[in-house]
XYZ file of C-alpha atoms in Angstrom:
716
model
C 14.104 -5.214 -0.555
C 13.062 -2.307 2.189
C 15.660 0.753 1.928
C 18.070 0.433 4.511
C 17.377 4.452 4.986
C 14.153 3.641 6.709
C 13.851 4.984 10.001
C 11.482 2.913 12.816
C 9.123 5.926 13.033
C 7.980 5.136 9.304
C 6.748 1.970 10.386
C 3.379 3.473 11.047
C 3.686 5.503 7.933
C 0.864 5.007 5.113
C 3.970 4.917 2.733
C 6.844 2.271 2.221
C 9.764 2.472 -0.093
C 11.437 -0.334 -1.548
C 14.585 -0.235 -4.158
C 15.176 -3.014 -6.620
C 18.713 -4.049 -8.118
C 17.800 -2.256 -11.080
C 17.643 1.107 -9.749
C 13.866 1.603 -9.815
C 12.123 2.323 -6.182
C 8.553 1.214 -5.564
C 6.418 3.785 -3.285
C 3.528 1.904 -2.052
C 0.639 3.552 -0.045
C -1.260 1.321 2.480
C -3.091 3.444 5.129
C -3.416 1.345 8.119
C -6.740 0.510 9.528
C -8.396 1.518 6.453
C -10.275 -0.568 3.694
C -9.191 1.845 1.194
C -6.576 4.457 0.930
C -7.791 7.637 1.412
C -5.477 11.032 1.513
C -5.146 12.863 4.906
C -3.407 16.095 5.679
C -1.021 14.431 7.747
C 0.054 12.524 4.615
C 2.085 15.379 3.454
C 4.803 15.286 5.795
C 4.978 11.558 5.216
C 5.659 11.792 1.071
C 7.996 14.456 1.632
C 9.974 12.281 3.827
C 9.725 9.724 1.144
C 10.830 12.198 -1.566
C 13.783 13.152 0.545
C 15.076 9.936 0.550
C 14.349 9.282 -2.897
C 16.524 12.383 -3.668
C 19.408 11.956 -2.040
C 19.814 8.199 -3.269
C 21.692 8.825 -6.713
C 21.124 5.301 -7.594
C 17.517 5.446 -7.856
C 16.791 6.023 -11.434
C 12.667 5.890 -11.420
C 9.740 5.393 -9.319
C 6.698 3.501 -9.453
C 3.819 4.922 -7.443
C 1.322 1.832 -6.645
C -0.996 1.073 -3.919
C -0.525 -1.482 -1.213
C -4.286 -2.562 -0.974
C -5.988 -4.898 -3.255
C -8.997 -3.219 -3.873
C -8.047 0.570 -4.825
C -5.441 2.695 -5.680
C -6.568 5.809 -3.785
C -10.154 6.435 -3.615
C -9.766 10.165 -2.732
C -9.423 12.579 -0.092
C -10.561 12.008 3.330
C -12.986 14.587 3.433
C -13.929 14.130 7.076
C -10.918 16.584 7.712
C -12.634 19.605 6.462
C -15.079 19.780 9.182
C -12.311 21.212 11.262
C -11.866 23.959 9.302
C -13.219 27.382 10.603
C -12.653 29.367 7.636
C -11.984 29.366 3.735
C -8.194 30.238 4.869
C -8.197 27.187 6.887
C -9.588 25.141 3.904
C -7.203 26.963 1.295
C -4.280 25.988 3.331
C -5.123 22.321 2.853
C -5.409 22.970 -0.670
C -2.064 24.244 -1.212
C -0.795 21.688 0.878
C -1.582 19.174 -1.340
C -0.819 21.236 -4.485
C 2.632 21.640 -3.049
C 3.231 17.751 -2.396
C 1.897 16.834 -5.882
C 4.276 19.653 -7.605
C 7.392 18.412 -5.894
C 6.610 15.064 -7.291
C 5.919 16.410 -11.027
C 9.350 18.690 -10.536
C 11.285 15.632 -9.786
C 14.051 14.824 -12.133
C 13.660 11.148 -12.265
C 10.720 9.371 -13.918
C 7.300 8.865 -11.636
C 5.029 6.291 -13.014
C 1.513 5.509 -11.365
C 0.389 2.116 -11.452
C -3.281 2.058 -11.006
C -5.816 -0.773 -9.957
C -9.084 0.024 -8.488
C -10.805 3.481 -7.838
C -8.174 6.543 -8.483
C -10.574 9.311 -7.465
C -10.158 12.990 -6.470
C -7.001 13.359 -5.045
C -6.200 9.789 -5.882
C -5.989 10.929 -9.786
C -4.681 14.053 -8.634
C -1.640 12.102 -7.271
C -1.708 10.100 -10.500
C -1.645 13.427 -12.973
C 1.044 14.907 -10.949
C 3.174 11.670 -11.903
C 5.111 11.619 -15.307
C 3.462 8.616 -16.596
C 0.215 6.140 -15.700
C -0.637 2.865 -16.614
C -3.793 1.300 -15.436
C -5.012 -2.336 -15.172
C -7.930 -3.443 -17.669
C -9.987 -4.357 -14.452
C -13.674 -3.716 -14.108
C -13.056 -1.961 -10.574
C -10.370 0.380 -12.151
C -12.173 3.734 -12.718
C -10.568 7.125 -12.693
C -12.423 10.600 -12.045
C -12.867 13.912 -10.300
C -15.868 13.772 -8.312
C -15.547 16.262 -6.052
C -18.271 18.557 -7.659
C -20.741 15.887 -6.161
C -19.526 17.203 -2.930
C -19.912 21.001 -3.863
C -16.337 21.145 -4.187
C -13.795 21.304 -6.698
C -10.425 19.352 -7.429
C -8.344 21.420 -4.928
C -4.721 19.563 -5.511
C -3.909 20.638 -8.852
C -6.636 18.630 -10.700
C -8.275 21.687 -12.619
C -4.927 22.538 -14.145
C -3.397 19.296 -14.953
C -6.302 17.227 -16.863
C -7.121 20.042 -18.874
C -3.404 19.844 -19.950
C -3.335 16.341 -20.448
C -6.442 15.915 -22.387
C -8.912 17.530 -24.400
C -10.137 20.660 -22.303
C -13.838 20.044 -23.040
C -13.448 16.328 -21.887
C -11.881 17.559 -19.083
C -14.297 20.218 -18.008
C -17.195 17.428 -18.740
C -15.065 15.061 -16.215
C -15.147 17.858 -13.570
C -18.350 19.187 -14.205
C -20.289 16.098 -14.066
C -18.198 14.250 -11.600
C -18.178 11.107 -13.705
C -15.356 8.710 -13.509
C -14.122 6.667 -16.679
C -13.239 3.170 -17.176
C -9.713 1.892 -18.222
C -10.524 1.786 -21.977
C -11.937 5.451 -21.886
C -8.933 6.501 -19.782
C -6.658 5.256 -22.363
C -8.746 6.680 -25.176
C -8.663 10.118 -24.009
C -4.860 9.959 -22.954
C -5.645 10.189 -19.213
C -3.432 6.818 -19.105
C -0.626 5.643 -21.054
C -1.231 2.199 -21.199
C -3.648 -0.268 -20.115
C -2.887 -3.824 -18.987
C -3.878 -6.742 -17.399
C -3.530 -6.466 -13.739
C -1.008 -9.454 -13.330
C 1.527 -7.531 -15.290
C 0.648 -4.115 -14.209
C 3.503 -3.535 -12.124
C 6.234 -5.039 -14.617
C 4.843 -2.792 -17.086
C 4.997 0.403 -15.092
C 8.534 -0.606 -13.798
C 9.780 -0.957 -17.641
C 8.284 2.377 -18.181
C 9.879 4.075 -14.878
C 13.161 3.101 -16.663
C 12.680 5.061 -19.728
C 13.177 8.791 -19.688
C 10.188 11.145 -18.989
C 7.610 11.274 -22.197
C 7.653 14.427 -24.045
C 3.863 14.903 -24.701
C 2.410 15.874 -27.814
C -0.771 18.089 -27.979
C -3.814 15.801 -27.744
C -5.238 15.296 -30.904
C -8.334 17.428 -31.994
C -10.701 17.840 -35.269
C -10.857 21.285 -36.603
C -13.653 22.454 -34.276
C -11.939 21.279 -31.559
C -8.760 23.161 -32.582
C -10.483 26.165 -32.954
C -12.349 25.792 -29.501
C -9.370 25.100 -27.519
C -6.383 26.712 -29.307
C -7.779 29.971 -30.499
C -8.809 33.079 -28.049
C -11.838 33.527 -30.135
C -12.578 29.705 -29.780
C -11.874 29.570 -25.898
C -14.239 32.375 -25.099
C -17.064 30.652 -26.858
C -16.233 27.123 -25.302
C -16.100 28.995 -21.673
C -19.148 31.098 -22.362
C -20.914 28.203 -23.744
C -20.008 26.059 -20.690
C -21.275 28.410 -18.108
C -24.540 28.976 -20.140
C -25.204 25.252 -19.995
C -24.375 24.969 -16.463
C -26.461 27.639 -15.359
C -29.330 26.185 -17.045
C -28.725 22.587 -15.544
C -28.035 23.947 -11.591
C -30.401 26.951 -11.761
C -27.443 28.760 -10.164
C -27.953 26.408 -6.888
C -24.562 24.844 -7.189
C -21.597 27.259 -6.881
C -18.837 24.782 -7.559
C -19.347 24.005 -11.230
C -19.033 28.036 -12.062
C -15.625 27.867 -9.749
C -14.571 24.817 -11.715
C -14.770 26.694 -15.094
C -13.133 29.831 -13.694
C -10.242 27.798 -12.564
C -9.664 25.904 -16.007
C -10.013 29.270 -18.070
C -7.584 31.516 -15.627
C -5.059 28.380 -15.737
C -5.363 28.200 -19.401
C -5.136 31.899 -20.152
C -2.781 33.490 -17.375
C -0.466 30.242 -16.742
C -0.374 27.199 -14.518
C 0.655 29.277 -11.296
C -2.454 31.959 -11.331
C -4.573 28.726 -12.071
C -3.220 27.026 -9.279
C -3.534 30.054 -7.146
C -7.329 30.686 -7.737
C -8.005 26.637 -7.516
C -6.765 26.635 -3.993
C -8.848 30.038 -3.532
C -12.012 28.693 -4.916
C -11.659 25.314 -3.133
C -11.351 27.045 0.327
C -14.363 29.188 -0.416
C -16.591 26.219 -1.246
C -15.554 24.078 1.695
C -17.456 26.604 3.962
C -20.557 26.864 1.567
C -23.819 25.565 2.918
C -24.437 23.616 -0.369
C -21.060 21.860 0.154
C -21.837 21.081 3.924
C -25.132 19.538 2.981
C -23.576 17.533 -0.020
C -20.890 16.307 2.336
C -23.470 15.312 4.806
C -25.235 13.203 2.431
C -22.082 11.262 1.628
C -21.539 10.723 5.112
C -24.767 9.455 5.769
C -24.879 6.899 3.123
C -21.623 5.894 3.851
C -22.796 5.068 7.474
C -25.974 3.390 6.162
C -23.945 0.829 4.244
C -22.370 -0.244 7.166
C -25.701 -0.882 9.247
C -27.708 -4.033 9.341
C -31.399 -3.777 9.112
C -31.760 -4.141 12.850
C -28.647 -3.895 14.790
C -27.061 -6.891 16.127
C -28.909 -9.054 14.030
C -27.110 -10.612 10.864
C -28.979 -11.205 7.477
C -29.594 -14.671 6.252
C -27.876 -16.284 3.432
C -28.946 -15.110 -0.138
C -28.818 -17.605 -3.050
C -31.281 -17.020 -5.008
C -34.258 -14.806 -5.626
C -37.673 -15.145 -7.111
C -39.775 -12.128 -8.965
C -43.343 -12.197 -9.627
C -44.518 -10.351 -12.453
C -42.719 -9.671 -15.776
C -43.610 -6.059 -16.285
C -41.170 -2.878 -15.736
C -40.762 -3.235 -12.335
C -40.258 -6.663 -12.445
C -37.577 -6.653 -15.341
C -35.626 -3.764 -13.413
C -35.943 -5.744 -10.111
C -34.339 -8.740 -11.988
C -31.874 -6.637 -13.458
C -30.502 -5.470 -10.842
C -30.393 -8.573 -8.986
C -28.643 -10.560 -11.553
C -26.154 -7.855 -12.475
C -25.761 -5.876 -9.098
C -26.383 -8.547 -6.594
C -24.789 -11.280 -9.019
C -27.711 -13.838 -7.688
C -29.664 -15.785 -9.963
C -33.413 -14.532 -10.446
C -36.187 -16.724 -11.370
C -38.954 -14.839 -12.915
C -42.311 -15.908 -13.029
C -45.286 -14.479 -15.094
C -48.633 -15.817 -16.219
C -47.700 -15.025 -19.546
C -44.285 -16.311 -21.161
C -44.213 -13.311 -23.374
C -44.283 -11.298 -19.820
C -41.124 -13.430 -18.935
C -39.365 -12.709 -22.442
C -40.277 -9.050 -21.715
C -38.728 -8.779 -18.315
C -35.487 -10.517 -19.549
C -35.410 -8.314 -22.636
C -35.286 -5.389 -20.264
C -31.935 -6.564 -18.940
C -30.624 -7.874 -22.224
C -31.227 -4.067 -23.677
C -29.359 -2.262 -20.962
C -26.241 -4.760 -20.959
C -26.339 -4.611 -24.891
C -26.062 -0.797 -24.938
C -22.683 -1.153 -22.416
C -21.577 -3.843 -25.108
C -22.042 -1.464 -27.951
C -20.330 1.540 -26.160
C -17.338 -1.129 -25.504
C -18.034 -0.456 -21.274
C -18.402 -4.515 -21.320
C -17.279 -7.681 -22.915
C -20.228 -9.598 -24.706
C -18.896 -12.706 -22.379
C -19.775 -10.391 -19.227
C -23.228 -9.773 -20.549
C -23.684 -13.420 -21.542
C -22.672 -14.483 -17.951
C -24.757 -11.964 -16.237
C -28.009 -12.819 -18.615
C -27.436 -16.397 -17.649
C -28.327 -15.693 -13.989
C -32.089 -14.913 -15.566
C -34.624 -17.710 -15.815
C -38.349 -17.890 -16.294
C -41.456 -19.547 -15.521
C -45.343 -19.203 -15.930
C -45.389 -21.329 -12.584
C -43.750 -21.786 -9.285
C -41.540 -24.481 -10.766
C -37.901 -23.542 -9.505
C -39.081 -21.372 -6.632
C -38.774 -23.969 -3.740
C -35.363 -22.920 -3.128
C -35.493 -19.393 -3.204
C -34.557 -17.131 -0.440
C -36.718 -14.341 -1.097
C -39.726 -13.676 -3.343
C -40.470 -10.168 -4.587
C -43.756 -9.343 -6.048
C -44.274 -6.707 -8.408
C -47.937 -6.834 -9.737
C -50.797 -4.523 -10.067
C -51.848 -2.766 -7.094
C -54.437 -5.170 -6.077
C -54.888 -6.141 -2.377
C -56.788 -9.549 -3.143
C -54.042 -10.342 -5.792
C -51.147 -9.632 -3.435
C -52.838 -11.429 -0.447
C -53.017 -14.745 -3.326
C -49.613 -14.219 -3.878
C -48.508 -14.804 -0.373
C -50.231 -17.743 0.042
C -48.854 -19.074 -3.157
C -45.511 -18.353 -2.068
C -45.998 -19.916 1.257
C -47.128 -23.235 -0.711
C -44.556 -23.539 -3.077
C -41.561 -22.060 -1.718
C -39.573 -23.093 1.736
C -40.690 -22.241 5.163
C -38.189 -19.710 5.710
C -38.708 -17.886 2.255
C -39.462 -14.325 2.740
C -42.165 -12.655 0.821
C -41.412 -9.018 -0.016
C -44.110 -6.690 -1.573
C -42.883 -3.955 -3.960
C -46.331 -2.111 -3.522
C -46.117 1.483 -3.441
C -49.098 2.234 -1.178
C -51.037 -0.493 0.439
C -49.920 -1.313 3.944
C -47.989 -4.377 4.173
C -50.060 -5.476 7.272
C -53.047 -5.819 5.202
C -50.915 -8.064 2.750
C -49.897 -10.530 5.333
C -53.315 -10.230 7.085
C -54.064 -13.847 5.719
C -50.473 -15.339 5.942
C -49.521 -18.729 7.622
C -46.082 -17.030 8.278
C -46.323 -13.220 8.586
C -43.005 -12.684 10.195
C -41.816 -13.698 6.535
C -43.696 -10.843 4.928
C -42.153 -7.503 4.404
C -42.335 -4.780 1.895
C -39.588 -3.626 -0.502
C -40.603 -0.563 -2.516
C -38.358 0.489 -5.466
C -38.320 3.607 -7.386
C -38.845 3.705 -10.903
C -36.810 3.150 -12.994
C -35.266 0.598 -10.984
C -31.893 0.109 -12.472
C -31.200 3.976 -11.847
C -33.231 5.224 -8.724
C -30.713 4.417 -5.779
C -33.409 4.227 -2.858
C -35.481 1.313 -1.486
C -38.040 1.595 1.323
C -37.858 -1.822 3.365
C -41.470 -1.961 5.424
C -41.843 -3.805 8.439
C -45.149 -4.591 9.648
C -45.884 -5.255 13.195
C -45.531 -9.302 12.648
C -42.231 -9.040 10.754
C -39.134 -10.577 11.938
C -36.104 -9.051 12.645
C -33.996 -11.440 10.884
C -36.601 -10.864 7.767
C -35.567 -6.955 8.040
C -32.102 -7.495 8.201
C -32.034 -9.922 5.525
C -34.078 -7.608 3.014
C -31.948 -4.756 3.931
C -28.905 -6.855 2.755
C -30.536 -7.608 -0.380
C -31.391 -3.913 -1.096
C -27.769 -3.093 -0.708
C -26.458 -5.827 -2.759
C -28.785 -4.619 -5.495
C -27.029 -1.138 -5.408
C -29.660 0.431 -3.184
C -29.645 2.423 -0.368
C -32.241 1.127 1.688
C -34.047 2.901 4.497
C -36.557 0.777 6.646
C -39.899 2.392 7.314
C -42.942 1.630 9.665
C -46.014 0.244 8.163
C -48.507 2.705 6.819
C -50.378 4.000 3.841
C -47.748 5.490 1.507
C -45.115 4.446 4.029
C -42.856 7.533 3.795
C -41.548 8.757 0.299
C -45.159 8.821 -1.433
C -46.729 10.097 1.895
C -44.319 13.135 2.049
C -44.697 13.458 -1.835
C -48.467 13.345 -2.018
C -49.456 16.611 -0.308
C -46.741 18.491 -2.214
C -48.238 17.019 -5.576
C -51.634 17.936 -4.312
C -50.999 21.378 -3.780
C -49.541 21.758 -7.273
C -52.803 20.884 -8.634
C -54.574 22.795 -6.706
C -52.358 25.925 -7.749
C -53.158 24.538 -11.455
C -56.893 24.735 -10.914
C -56.585 28.101 -9.492
C -55.358 29.349 -13.182
C -51.630 29.077 -12.494
C -49.974 27.888 -16.031
C -48.351 24.539 -15.744
C -44.854 25.716 -17.125
C -44.972 28.454 -14.253
C -45.610 25.865 -11.448
C -42.582 23.387 -12.954
C -40.440 26.145 -13.633
C -41.108 27.490 -9.751
C -39.990 24.054 -8.368
C -36.941 23.251 -10.651
C -35.687 26.674 -9.695
C -35.799 25.427 -6.368
C -33.905 22.489 -6.971
C -36.297 19.529 -7.961
C -35.019 17.914 -11.123
C -38.528 17.924 -12.767
C -41.595 20.052 -11.555
C -44.587 18.210 -10.096
C -47.056 18.227 -12.850
C -44.331 17.068 -15.076
C -43.671 14.237 -12.706
C -47.167 13.380 -12.743
C -46.853 12.720 -16.579
C -43.741 10.651 -15.900
C -45.097 8.592 -13.002
C -48.816 8.058 -14.465
C -51.588 10.199 -13.657
C -53.604 6.870 -13.386
C -50.858 5.765 -10.579
C -51.223 9.097 -8.538
C -54.912 8.872 -8.443
C -54.955 5.476 -6.923
C -52.757 6.308 -4.267
C -54.665 9.305 -3.090
C -57.776 7.183 -1.662
C -55.648 4.923 0.728
C -53.936 7.735 2.036
C -57.331 9.361 2.555
C -58.630 6.565 4.543
C -55.763 6.369 6.920
C -55.128 10.365 7.294
C -58.144 12.108 6.604
C -58.889 14.997 4.446
C -55.465 16.729 4.394
C -54.848 14.230 1.607
C -57.683 15.262 -0.301
C -56.679 15.167 -4.472
C -57.638 18.082 -6.084
C -61.408 18.020 -7.336
C -61.740 17.813 -11.362
C -58.699 15.651 -12.051
C -61.166 12.686 -12.716
C -61.799 14.254 -15.976
C -58.090 13.349 -16.995
C -58.697 10.115 -16.737
C -62.039 10.026 -18.593
C -60.312 11.733 -21.419
C -57.792 8.386 -21.074
C -54.906 11.054 -19.946
C -52.482 8.550 -18.174
C -49.109 10.887 -19.280
C -45.992 9.616 -20.873
C -46.981 5.983 -20.813
C -49.752 6.755 -23.701
C -48.539 9.835 -24.937
C -51.819 11.838 -23.140
C -51.110 14.102 -20.303
C -50.267 17.585 -19.426
C -47.506 17.700 -21.614
C -47.659 17.192 -25.586
C -45.906 14.229 -26.450
C -46.219 14.627 -30.423
C -43.806 16.139 -32.942
C -40.231 16.462 -32.570
C -39.755 17.327 -29.117
C -41.951 15.166 -27.113
C -42.971 16.366 -23.438
C -41.284 19.759 -23.989
C -44.437 21.814 -24.775
C -47.753 22.123 -22.566
C -50.616 20.146 -24.255
C -52.799 23.574 -24.226
C -55.799 21.363 -24.502
C -55.822 20.278 -20.769
C -56.582 23.767 -19.960
C -60.144 23.475 -21.656
C -60.754 20.127 -20.257
C -60.315 21.198 -16.629
C -62.257 24.424 -17.302
C -59.156 26.730 -16.587
C -57.995 29.885 -18.199
C -54.093 30.371 -17.498
C -53.100 33.245 -15.902
C -50.038 33.493 -13.820
C -50.607 35.604 -10.715
C -48.415 33.907 -8.043
C -44.654 34.294 -7.877
C -42.249 31.390 -8.306
C -41.414 31.990 -4.519
C -44.882 31.737 -3.429
C -45.608 28.581 -5.683
C -42.232 26.668 -4.422
C -43.044 27.651 -0.637
C -46.868 26.243 -0.448
C -45.798 23.013 -2.367
C -42.587 22.729 -0.071
C -44.091 23.353 3.159
C -46.613 20.655 3.184
C -43.385 18.214 2.421
C -41.568 19.455 5.340
C -44.967 19.396 7.674
C -45.737 15.720 6.403
C -41.781 14.957 6.833
C -41.808 15.935 10.626
C -45.095 13.811 11.207
C -43.346 10.945 9.845
C -40.389 11.212 12.213
C -42.828 11.986 14.911
C -44.776 8.874 14.546
C -41.708 6.843 14.289
C -42.545 6.046 10.255
C -39.076 6.758 9.761
C -36.026 5.790 12.303
C -33.860 9.630 12.106
C -34.033 12.503 10.527
C -30.805 11.193 8.389
C -33.270 8.682 6.925
C -35.539 10.897 6.090
C -33.253 13.137 4.455
C -31.727 10.411 2.194
C -35.358 8.823 1.543
C -36.529 12.272 0.351
C -33.232 12.947 -2.045
C -33.028 9.542 -3.274
C -36.530 8.868 -3.746
C -38.059 12.281 -4.938
C -35.144 14.337 -5.750
C -35.567 16.775 -3.190
C -32.843 19.031 -3.673
C -29.566 17.398 -2.564
C -27.859 21.054 -1.888
C -30.248 21.690 0.529
C -29.320 18.270 2.343
C -32.984 17.012 2.684
C -36.339 18.117 4.537
C -34.891 18.007 8.040
C -31.758 19.761 7.278
C -33.414 22.436 5.294
C -35.841 22.793 8.157
C -32.898 23.388 10.600
C -31.258 25.908 7.890
C -34.596 27.568 7.652
C -35.286 27.782 11.688
C -38.162 25.573 13.071
C -39.816 29.185 13.972
C -39.773 30.159 10.588
C -41.288 27.058 9.421
C -43.990 27.199 11.770
C -44.839 30.897 11.020
C -44.916 30.179 7.356
C -47.471 27.227 8.212
C -49.449 29.386 10.251
C -49.795 32.179 7.381
C -50.735 29.684 4.813
C -53.563 28.036 7.499
C -54.852 31.611 7.811
C -55.170 31.887 4.146
C -55.814 28.615 2.443
C -57.155 26.296 5.300
C -56.232 23.406 7.801
C -53.928 21.586 5.307
C -51.464 23.897 6.548
C -51.970 23.366 10.018
C -48.067 22.923 11.699
C -47.131 19.613 12.892
C -47.656 19.602 16.885
C -43.993 18.051 17.069
C -42.769 21.322 15.053
C -44.842 23.537 17.619
C -42.989 21.939 20.658
C -39.605 21.987 18.887
C -39.906 25.874 18.434
C -41.181 25.990 22.511
C -38.262 23.969 23.390
C -35.563 25.518 20.931
C -34.838 22.191 19.357
C -33.308 20.997 16.294
C -33.561 17.979 14.165
C -29.699 17.746 14.189
C -27.299 18.915 16.731
């Protein structure tokens, strides 16, 4: 029953306290009007109020902290509150406030037990860590983690201090530096939780734990190397030095938060938890005010906003019950996988050969079986997901599909024939979605009887990992088709952007001039590794030459003529690259490209024979800054043209498309946010400089010069 001491003003509180006859109190969190629990600054007073009530009631012998929501424990802190911070000191105060509340929980004389179901992330896990014991449900929804690094931040309410004291320092550091969450079994194995139980008995088990004295924790079990690294001064020095070295190699110094996280952990372990907490709050305050965190938070807000949107405002999507996939290759297999496992929809695969269907199904089996072997998934769950996949060498079973996605070769006639086949064998309302990477959708729909049902749905490889999907509407595509296709992509776990029809659409269109310029720099004699290193240091996950090997040299050359046909000479590919295909160099796929794929380190070293083939004597003349600037400026310029022409709907969509589609450096916030940061005037000046040096392909977009004249930016 509800505590009689509760006052009317607490009715609107996110927290309620109820006391049982056995002396155990249930402290429940349920944020009014929110789908998930998130922590807000104003909750500090509410929690303290509850703790006052608990301390003043001697009949309370233990407390269970639980969520009042069905889908989450606490999904993290409400990061929108950070926007109001005017200084690092303001943000540091927020961190100290969280630390103080959680320290008070830890200091309570009676046991506090966190009963966790659903996400316990960021501040949610920090709340659980402040409790004296933790039990979680074994549900698939449950995950525990400290993902702050993904927002350019660090756990600011004691997370950098409590987690390394609870579990292995190396495992705690790994969780914080990657931001990766762990599932219930992992959480139990690592020692983050003390028990894992079915959800139906979660509260009962937590209550029994709260009746017992506080757990006296023993040091976490470590092997001999672990004991040396974590429990000796020399070992800890080696461990933290190695962590910094590996972090620097991975981030190229572009992300400040990982270094600060390592600092917090090391200082806390070497100088004590009080100094650790102080440096944690200080570093948190500093990171909140960095441009890197501001950019990463903007991406978070953008994707959150996009999840709530339909493809066309005011137009609801149609119902989705069954999806068809044409083509059993890598793309078709990937599309079938995300349909069956993430969208939880039946996927019917068609290929002209039965072994093509088997290949597509094996794609899903291999991914799921790996999860079973690593004990991330039950074998029964794998079988359930695989049961959603069926196949056929004809259109049998396609008559009741809602959307049919083609993933076949880039051949216009073949795709047009498939439109006709789907219109003949499927329902009148069935949507035909093409996964083409470059052919305009209007051309694919040119002979369609129902062009309003034809749309582009461009995935990126590998489909199971890449988060973006481009939804491409030609002039005749209906609004219902757009909204339904966007809904399908979202259910498949993608972040979809709606783009206007045209060669290359958005992502490949802005990528092409970037890639072409890197090829020009190579043909002028710059070493391959120098070019790739320059762009990796700039912030891309891989360099452009390595990317060409990964995507396929043959694929890149097929897109170029389509872009030239629509946009002219600025998309001309570098002369001489035809020699690569003549020498059967397609890249990683056939183990012949710019890099050497033989030996113990495939793809690590450059294949020096490519220089002779291209008639180049490699000699580094350009600085890394010049190389990256030349390549990136052309991408920025093309992105501005795409926005001006309405290819993308907003700068926000353009930023998300570039980051999720081609790995544009997230810490820069995307092409448009980066141009705002540089200053549009500066971008135009640098383009003009290179135009004078290297030709008209660097001519600044008219929209950029107009923005300079009118003193405009892409974002307010």
